[in-house]
mmCIF file of C-alpha atoms and ligand atoms in Angstrom:
data_model
loop_
_atom_site.group_PDB
_atom_site.id
_atom_site.type_symbol
_atom_site.label_atom_id
_atom_site.label_comp_id
_atom_site.label_asym_id
_atom_site.label_seq_id
_atom_site.Cartn_x
_atom_site.Cartn_y
_atom_site.Cartn_z
ATOM 1 C CA MET A 1 146.457 97.518 208.205
ATOM 2 C CA THR A 2 150.152 96.998 209.004
ATOM 3 C CA LEU A 3 152.721 95.803 206.541
ATOM 4 C CA ALA A 4 156.106 95.035 208.053
ATOM 5 C CA THR A 5 158.920 94.175 205.708
ATOM 6 C CA ASP A 6 161.761 94.363 208.195
ATOM 7 C CA THR A 7 160.818 91.503 210.477
ATOM 8 C CA ALA A 8 162.644 90.900 213.742
ATOM 9 C CA ALA A 9 165.956 92.556 212.871
ATOM 10 C CA PRO A 10 169.016 90.754 214.269
ATOM 11 C CA PRO A 11 169.683 91.782 217.891
ATOM 12 C CA GLN A 12 172.818 93.612 218.988
ATOM 13 C CA ALA A 13 175.163 91.734 221.321
ATOM 14 C CA SER A 14 174.083 93.812 224.328
ATOM 15 C CA GLU A 15 170.359 93.354 223.657
ATOM 16 C CA ALA A 16 168.339 91.265 226.113
ATOM 17 C CA PRO A 17 166.879 88.028 224.701
ATOM 18 C CA SER A 18 163.604 88.744 222.853
ATOM 19 C CA PRO A 19 160.423 87.693 224.478
ATOM 20 C CA GLY A 20 158.272 85.464 222.350
ATOM 21 C CA ALA A 21 156.970 81.958 222.038
ATOM 22 C CA ILE A 22 158.864 81.156 218.829
ATOM 23 C CA VAL A 23 161.838 83.267 217.792
ATOM 24 C CA PHE A 24 163.915 82.686 214.660
ATOM 25 C CA ARG A 25 167.112 84.780 214.538
ATOM 26 C CA ASN A 26 169.089 84.628 211.308
ATOM 27 C CA VAL A 27 168.097 81.000 210.903
ATOM 28 C CA ARG A 28 169.653 79.083 208.069
ATOM 29 C CA LYS A 29 168.749 75.612 206.868
ATOM 30 C CA ALA A 30 170.633 73.644 204.264
ATOM 31 C CA PHE A 31 170.178 70.077 203.096
ATOM 32 C CA GLN A 32 172.948 67.885 201.758
ATOM 33 C CA SER A 33 172.163 65.990 198.581
ATOM 34 C CA ARG A 34 173.330 62.384 198.198
ATOM 35 C CA GLY A 35 176.125 63.620 195.925
ATOM 36 C CA GLY A 36 177.329 65.917 198.746
ATOM 37 C CA ALA A 37 176.140 69.212 197.215
ATOM 38 C CA GLU A 38 174.447 71.569 199.641
ATOM 39 C CA SER A 39 171.197 73.349 198.933
ATOM 40 C CA GLU A 40 170.349 76.273 201.176
ATOM 41 C CA VAL A 41 166.585 76.306 201.641
ATOM 42 C CA LEU A 42 166.310 79.038 204.288
ATOM 43 C CA SER A 43 168.691 81.918 204.853
ATOM 44 C CA ASN A 44 168.508 84.746 207.383
ATOM 45 C CA LEU A 45 165.038 83.840 208.552
ATOM 46 C CA ASN A 46 163.967 86.298 211.254
ATOM 47 C CA LEU A 47 160.592 86.015 212.924
ATOM 48 C CA ALA A 48 159.233 86.473 216.439
ATOM 49 C CA ILE A 49 155.842 84.937 217.220
ATOM 50 C CA ALA A 50 154.338 86.155 220.476
ATOM 51 C CA GLU A 51 152.587 83.928 222.981
ATOM 52 C CA GLY A 52 148.898 83.657 222.107
ATOM 53 C CA GLU A 53 149.360 84.640 218.451
ATOM 54 C CA PHE A 54 147.903 82.749 215.516
ATOM 55 C CA PHE A 55 150.597 83.192 212.893
ATOM 56 C CA CYS A 56 149.872 82.020 209.348
ATOM 57 C CA LEU A 57 152.627 81.365 206.854
ATOM 58 C CA VAL A 58 152.055 81.471 203.105
ATOM 59 C CA GLY A 59 154.620 81.221 200.328
ATOM 60 C CA PRO A 60 155.423 79.683 196.974
ATOM 61 C CA SER A 61 155.596 75.908 196.795
ATOM 62 C CA GLY A 62 158.969 74.543 197.924
ATOM 63 C CA CYS A 63 160.119 77.771 199.619
ATOM 64 C CA GLY A 64 160.652 76.062 202.976
ATOM 65 C CA LYS A 65 157.452 76.518 205.000
ATOM 66 C CA THR A 66 157.341 72.886 206.151
ATOM 67 C CA THR A 67 161.067 72.991 206.868
ATOM 68 C CA ALA A 68 160.580 76.040 209.127
ATOM 69 C CA LEU A 69 157.668 74.375 210.934
ATOM 70 C CA GLY A 70 159.659 71.126 211.227
ATOM 71 C CA MET A 71 162.443 72.980 213.045
ATOM 72 C CA VAL A 72 159.947 74.372 215.559
ATOM 73 C CA ALA A 73 158.433 70.893 215.995
ATOM 74 C CA GLY A 74 161.926 69.530 216.639
ATOM 75 C CA PHE A 75 161.857 67.226 213.605
ATOM 76 C CA GLU A 76 164.647 69.201 211.907
ATOM 77 C CA THR A 77 167.732 70.947 213.257
ATOM 78 C CA THR A 78 168.874 74.411 212.185
ATOM 79 C CA SER A 79 172.073 74.799 210.137
ATOM 80 C CA GLY A 80 172.818 78.244 211.566
ATOM 81 C CA GLY A 81 171.361 81.094 213.579
ATOM 82 C CA THR A 82 169.185 80.497 216.616
ATOM 83 C CA LEU A 83 165.674 79.223 217.093
ATOM 84 C CA SER A 84 164.204 79.516 220.547
ATOM 85 C CA ILE A 85 160.951 78.222 221.961
ATOM 86 C CA PHE A 86 159.777 80.133 225.021
ATOM 87 C CA GLY A 87 163.320 81.389 225.508
ATOM 88 C CA ALA A 88 165.059 78.001 225.331
ATOM 89 C CA PRO A 89 166.963 76.709 222.293
ATOM 90 C CA ALA A 90 164.747 74.469 220.151
ATOM 91 C CA ALA A 91 165.492 70.814 220.795
ATOM 92 C CA GLY A 92 163.733 67.596 219.731
ATOM 93 C CA PRO A 93 159.949 67.066 219.718
ATOM 94 C CA GLY A 94 158.123 67.475 223.029
ATOM 95 C CA PRO A 95 154.604 67.464 224.509
ATOM 96 C CA ASP A 96 154.658 71.283 224.651
ATOM 97 C CA ARG A 97 154.204 71.278 220.839
ATOM 98 C CA GLY A 98 151.206 69.628 219.145
ATOM 99 C CA VAL A 99 151.458 68.950 215.403
ATOM 100 C CA VAL A 100 148.726 68.378 212.786
ATOM 101 C CA PHE A 101 149.563 67.644 209.143
ATOM 102 C CA GLN A 102 147.523 67.570 205.952
ATOM 103 C CA GLY A 103 145.501 64.372 205.641
ATOM 104 C CA ASP A 104 147.018 63.236 208.923
ATOM 105 C CA ASP A 105 146.363 59.522 209.142
ATOM 106 C CA SER A 106 147.877 58.873 212.519
ATOM 107 C CA LEU A 107 144.693 58.039 214.451
ATOM 108 C CA PHE A 108 144.799 54.670 216.174
ATOM 109 C CA THR A 109 142.485 52.536 214.043
ATOM 110 C CA TRP A 110 141.627 50.186 216.907
ATOM 111 C CA LEU A 111 140.456 52.996 219.186
ATOM 112 C CA THR A 112 137.204 54.980 218.969
ATOM 113 C CA ALA A 113 137.196 58.749 218.413
ATOM 114 C CA GLN A 114 136.733 59.204 222.166
ATOM 115 C CA GLN A 115 139.583 56.821 223.002
ATOM 116 C CA ASN A 116 141.855 58.474 220.449
ATOM 117 C CA VAL A 117 141.265 61.860 222.034
ATOM 118 C CA GLU A 118 141.716 60.440 225.536
ATOM 119 C CA PHE A 119 144.994 58.739 224.639
ATOM 120 C CA GLY A 120 147.335 61.676 225.342
ATOM 121 C CA LEU A 121 145.528 62.434 228.604
ATOM 122 C CA ARG A 122 145.946 58.825 229.656
ATOM 123 C CA MET A 123 149.676 59.120 228.919
ATOM 124 C CA GLN A 124 149.702 62.201 231.180
ATOM 125 C CA GLY A 125 148.169 60.080 233.952
ATOM 126 C CA MET A 126 144.822 61.883 234.111
ATOM 127 C CA PRO A 127 142.149 59.898 236.014
ATOM 128 C CA ALA A 128 139.592 58.088 233.828
ATOM 129 C CA GLU A 129 136.502 60.193 234.566
ATOM 130 C CA ALA A 130 138.324 63.513 234.143
ATOM 131 C CA ARG A 131 139.802 62.492 230.807
ATOM 132 C CA ARG A 132 136.461 61.128 229.605
ATOM 133 C CA GLN A 133 134.799 64.461 230.285
ATOM 134 C CA ARG A 134 137.630 66.540 228.804
ATOM 135 C CA ALA A 135 137.715 64.428 225.625
ATOM 136 C CA ARG A 136 133.923 64.561 225.200
ATOM 137 C CA ALA A 137 133.920 68.329 225.593
ATOM 138 C CA MET A 138 136.709 68.689 223.031
ATOM 139 C CA LEU A 139 134.935 66.399 220.558
ATOM 140 C CA ALA A 140 131.811 68.530 220.970
ATOM 141 C CA LEU A 141 133.856 71.673 220.254
ATOM 142 C CA VAL A 142 135.004 70.258 216.915
ATOM 143 C CA GLY A 143 131.426 69.278 216.030
ATOM 144 C CA LEU A 144 131.615 65.565 216.793
ATOM 145 C CA ALA A 145 129.096 65.258 219.634
ATOM 146 C CA GLY A 146 127.328 61.923 219.203
ATOM 147 C CA GLN A 147 130.186 60.411 217.179
ATOM 148 C CA GLU A 148 132.386 59.522 220.153
ATOM 149 C CA ASP A 149 132.069 55.753 219.802
ATOM 150 C CA LYS A 150 132.887 55.537 216.109
ATOM 151 C CA PHE A 151 136.163 54.042 214.927
ATOM 152 C CA PRO A 152 138.312 55.931 212.376
ATOM 153 C CA ALA A 153 137.155 53.584 209.586
ATOM 154 C CA GLU A 154 133.568 54.731 210.230
ATOM 155 C CA LEU A 155 134.450 58.451 209.960
ATOM 156 C CA SER A 156 134.766 60.674 206.871
ATOM 157 C CA GLY A 157 138.042 62.447 206.049
ATOM 158 C CA GLY A 158 136.718 65.685 207.533
ATOM 159 C CA MET A 159 135.585 63.930 210.696
ATOM 160 C CA LYS A 160 138.957 62.240 211.098
ATOM 161 C CA GLN A 161 140.702 65.582 210.769
ATOM 162 C CA ARG A 162 138.362 66.936 213.468
ATOM 163 C CA VAL A 163 139.417 64.087 215.755
ATOM 164 C CA GLN A 164 143.083 64.939 215.023
ATOM 165 C CA ILE A 165 142.498 68.536 216.035
ATOM 166 C CA ALA A 166 140.622 67.487 219.181
ATOM 167 C CA ARG A 167 143.398 65.038 220.003
ATOM 168 C CA VAL A 168 146.052 67.740 219.764
ATOM 169 C CA PHE A 169 144.121 70.488 221.595
ATOM 170 C CA VAL A 170 142.922 68.281 224.434
ATOM 171 C CA THR A 171 146.417 67.941 225.912
ATOM 172 C CA LYS A 172 146.734 71.757 225.946
ATOM 173 C CA PRO A 173 150.105 72.095 224.193
ATOM 174 C CA ARG A 174 151.750 75.505 224.538
ATOM 175 C CA ILE A 175 152.300 75.629 220.792
ATOM 176 C CA LEU A 176 150.161 74.302 217.986
ATOM 177 C CA LEU A 177 151.876 73.584 214.663
ATOM 178 C CA MET A 178 149.649 72.937 211.659
ATOM 179 C CA ASP A 179 150.885 72.191 208.157
ATOM 180 C CA GLU A 180 148.020 72.577 205.679
ATOM 181 C CA PRO A 181 145.717 70.619 207.977
ATOM 182 C CA PHE A 182 142.663 71.247 205.771
ATOM 183 C CA GLY A 183 144.432 70.884 202.429
ATOM 184 C CA ALA A 184 142.870 67.526 201.625
ATOM 185 C CA LEU A 185 139.304 68.498 202.559
ATOM 186 C CA ASP A 186 136.410 69.538 200.344
ATOM 187 C CA ALA A 187 135.416 73.208 200.422
ATOM 188 C CA GLN A 188 132.489 72.760 202.798
ATOM 189 C CA ASN A 189 134.424 70.768 205.401
ATOM 190 C CA ARG A 190 137.269 73.211 205.081
ATOM 191 C CA LEU A 191 135.031 76.165 205.984
ATOM 192 C CA LEU A 192 133.461 74.299 208.885
ATOM 193 C CA LEU A 193 136.829 73.262 210.273
ATOM 194 C CA GLN A 194 138.204 76.782 209.926
ATOM 195 C CA GLU A 195 135.277 77.973 212.031
ATOM 196 C CA SER A 196 135.834 75.257 214.646
ATOM 197 C CA LEU A 197 139.539 76.000 214.813
ATOM 198 C CA ARG A 198 138.966 79.733 215.132
ATOM 199 C CA ASP A 199 136.414 79.100 217.868
ATOM 200 C CA ILE A 200 138.791 76.846 219.850
ATOM 201 C CA TRP A 201 141.673 79.261 219.415
ATOM 202 C CA ARG A 202 139.544 82.172 220.658
ATOM 203 C CA ARG A 203 138.814 80.202 223.809
ATOM 204 C CA THR A 204 142.326 78.847 224.379
ATOM 205 C CA LYS A 205 144.627 81.471 222.752
ATOM 206 C CA THR A 206 147.138 78.706 222.077
ATOM 207 C CA THR A 207 150.187 80.028 220.224
ATOM 208 C CA ALA A 208 149.821 78.703 216.685
ATOM 209 C CA LEU A 209 151.962 78.473 213.556
ATOM 210 C CA PHE A 210 149.737 77.524 210.636
ATOM 211 C CA ILE A 211 150.894 76.852 207.070
ATOM 212 C CA THR A 212 148.471 77.220 204.212
ATOM 213 C CA HIS A 213 148.375 77.788 200.463
ATOM 214 C CA ASP A 214 145.021 79.478 200.846
ATOM 215 C CA VAL A 215 145.251 83.249 201.388
ATOM 216 C CA GLU A 216 141.585 83.448 202.387
ATOM 217 C CA GLU A 217 142.145 80.794 205.053
ATOM 218 C CA ALA A 218 145.153 82.738 206.379
ATOM 219 C CA ILE A 219 143.077 85.930 206.712
ATOM 220 C CA MET A 220 140.207 84.009 208.288
ATOM 221 C CA LEU A 221 142.422 82.503 210.986
ATOM 222 C CA GLY A 222 145.521 84.611 211.484
ATOM 223 C CA THR A 223 146.434 87.444 213.793
ATOM 224 C CA ARG A 224 149.358 88.007 211.382
ATOM 225 C CA VAL A 225 150.210 86.491 208.029
ATOM 226 C CA GLY A 226 153.831 86.052 206.915
ATOM 227 C CA VAL A 227 154.627 85.840 203.204
ATOM 228 C CA MET A 228 157.786 83.950 202.290
ATOM 229 C CA ARG A 229 160.019 84.614 199.316
ATOM 230 C CA ALA A 230 160.515 82.048 196.592
ATOM 231 C CA GLY A 231 163.425 79.697 197.344
ATOM 232 C CA PRO A 232 166.216 78.854 197.462
ATOM 233 C CA ARG A 233 167.567 80.891 200.386
ATOM 234 C CA SER A 234 164.065 81.900 201.304
ATOM 235 C CA ASN A 235 163.029 84.049 204.226
ATOM 236 C CA LEU A 236 160.176 86.361 205.078
ATOM 237 C CA LYS A 237 159.262 88.978 202.533
ATOM 238 C CA ALA A 238 156.530 90.697 204.560
ATOM 239 C CA ILE A 239 154.254 90.322 207.530
ATOM 240 C CA VAL A 240 150.710 91.632 207.385
ATOM 241 C CA GLU A 241 148.858 92.225 210.631
ATOM 242 C CA ILE A 242 145.210 91.237 210.331
ATOM 243 C CA ASP A 243 143.181 93.854 212.110
ATOM 244 C CA LEU A 244 139.685 92.400 211.730
ATOM 245 C CA PRO A 245 136.919 91.696 214.237
ATOM 246 C CA GLU A 246 136.966 88.358 216.079
ATOM 247 C CA VAL A 247 134.107 87.164 213.898
ATOM 248 C CA ARG A 248 135.367 87.561 210.341
ATOM 249 C CA GLU A 249 133.227 88.164 207.323
ATOM 250 C CA ARG A 250 134.787 87.024 204.041
ATOM 251 C CA THR A 251 132.788 89.483 201.996
ATOM 252 C CA SER A 252 133.608 92.577 204.083
ATOM 253 C CA PRO A 253 135.606 95.321 202.310
ATOM 254 C CA ALA A 254 138.465 95.062 204.838
ATOM 255 C CA PHE A 255 138.733 91.286 204.293
ATOM 256 C CA THR A 256 138.766 91.791 200.540
ATOM 257 C CA GLU A 257 141.478 94.421 200.870
ATOM 258 C CA TYR A 258 143.707 92.045 202.891
ATOM 259 C CA TYR A 259 143.104 89.401 200.247
ATOM 260 C CA ARG A 260 144.174 91.769 197.472
ATOM 261 C CA GLN A 261 147.284 92.838 199.385
ATOM 262 C CA LEU A 262 148.433 89.328 200.333
ATOM 263 C CA HIS A 263 147.582 87.826 196.986
ATOM 264 C CA GLY A 264 149.659 90.546 195.324
ATOM 265 C CA LEU A 265 152.668 89.860 197.569
ATOM 266 C CA LEU A 266 152.409 86.142 196.903
ATOM 267 C CA ARG A 267 151.854 86.474 193.171
ATOM 268 C CA ASP A 268 154.969 88.657 192.859
ATOM 269 C CA GLU A 269 157.013 85.918 194.573
ATOM 270 C CA ILE A 270 155.630 83.155 192.406
ATOM 271 C CA HIS A 271 156.612 85.121 189.305
ATOM 272 C CA ALA A 272 159.888 86.457 190.728
ATOM 273 C CA PRO A 273 163.088 85.435 188.886
ATOM 274 C CA ALA A 274 165.338 83.073 190.894
ATOM 275 C CA PRO A 275 168.040 84.928 192.874
ATOM 276 C CA ALA A 276 171.478 85.127 191.264
ATOM 277 C CA GLY A 277 173.538 82.013 191.965
ATOM 278 C CA ALA A 278 170.479 79.998 193.002
ATOM 279 C CA SER A 279 171.064 76.298 192.706
HETATM 280 N N1 LIG B 301 164.944 66.071 204.027
HETATM 281 C C1 LIG B 301 165.208 66.819 202.951
HETATM 282 N N2 LIG B 301 166.326 66.590 202.204
HETATM 283 C C2 LIG B 301 166.628 67.347 201.137
HETATM 284 N N3 LIG B 301 165.863 68.375 200.713
HETATM 285 C C3 LIG B 301 164.742 68.642 201.404
HETATM 286 C C4 LIG B 301 164.354 67.893 202.551
HETATM 287 N N4 LIG B 301 163.203 68.395 203.027
HETATM 288 C C5 LIG B 301 162.870 69.420 202.214
HETATM 289 N N5 LIG B 301 163.786 69.563 201.240
HETATM 290 C C6 LIG B 301 163.784 70.584 200.186
HETATM 291 O O1 LIG B 301 163.628 71.834 200.808
HETATM 292 C C7 LIG B 301 162.836 72.688 200.008
HETATM 293 C C8 LIG B 301 161.712 73.245 200.833
HETATM 294 O O2 LIG B 301 160.797 72.191 201.134
HETATM 295 P P1 LIG B 301 159.519 72.423 202.046
HETATM 296 O O3 LIG B 301 158.735 71.156 202.058
HETATM 297 O O4 LIG B 301 159.937 72.985 203.352
HETATM 298 O O5 LIG B 301 158.751 73.545 201.215
HETATM 299 P P2 LIG B 301 157.244 74.068 201.353
HETATM 300 O O6 LIG B 301 157.313 75.544 201.237
HETATM 301 O O7 LIG B 301 156.621 73.506 202.584
HETATM 302 O O8 LIG B 301 156.586 73.438 200.062
HETATM 303 P P3 LIG B 301 155.050 73.113 199.705
HETATM 304 O O9 LIG B 301 154.324 74.422 199.779
HETATM 305 O O10 LIG B 301 155.116 72.605 198.306
HETATM 306 O O11 LIG B 301 154.579 72.110 200.693
HETATM 307 C C9 LIG B 301 162.388 71.878 198.804
HETATM 308 O O12 LIG B 301 163.238 72.170 197.732
HETATM 309 C C10 LIG B 301 162.584 70.452 199.262
HETATM 310 O O13 LIG B 301 162.902 69.614 198.171
#
């Protein structure tokens, strides 16, 4: 069980660029209020996510998890430091990064599940038969075999979220960004989707950054779990490496021990006093 508190220390000038799929170096993010005052949400954020990792991020509400993910997605710019994606400075959104949000309602209502999943492949110019087969296989992987011809209005919330995941994975993005994708689901659907996601990730080893409020979910899915400090000026407090078998058992002693450790780190942040000078 590895607990790292000093994550990705700033490089020296002579140091070669770090390898890694997603690398934050001293990243700062501030927002300007309408009155002109600045609030610094993230400060000195250092994190290197390796290619093929499934990195989960947990932290107190409002600490800046979505902001960090939004910068990787290209929806937000940094206010300082550097953020690189596969060695290049992060720029705007691109097809190399697939994004799934909580209660994502962006399916095309006039297309079937199959057509929704095929859409990105069609945009890539894939021939009809190849994309039909790829989309069907992906829908089967998320447990939707036999539901291909249903429209979003005919699907439950959990089924729609499965289509979202299939739609993102099918185009094989290099990076998968998920912001509480199962947050709006009931407990049973949540467990089933965690299993599907873990299964797909084991097959594809897509680099993933996954935000959750659920420590158990983070241990179930992650190769490492990062715990963020309470904001403002948040950054990473600790990273816990999850050294569990590929098939994870929630009731195993090792799982329970990770839960206790992570829950403790998180609880301390939730009850931590605000830093001096916090606005
Ligand atoms: N566009 C924006 N303009 C101004 N402030 C913003 C903007 N986006 C986010 N913030 C502020 O940044 C802080 C961090 O927000 P963010 O959504 O990243 O937190 P979070 O950790 O994802 O929260 P939660 O767990 O509740 O979803 C909050 O105080 C939020 O109000």
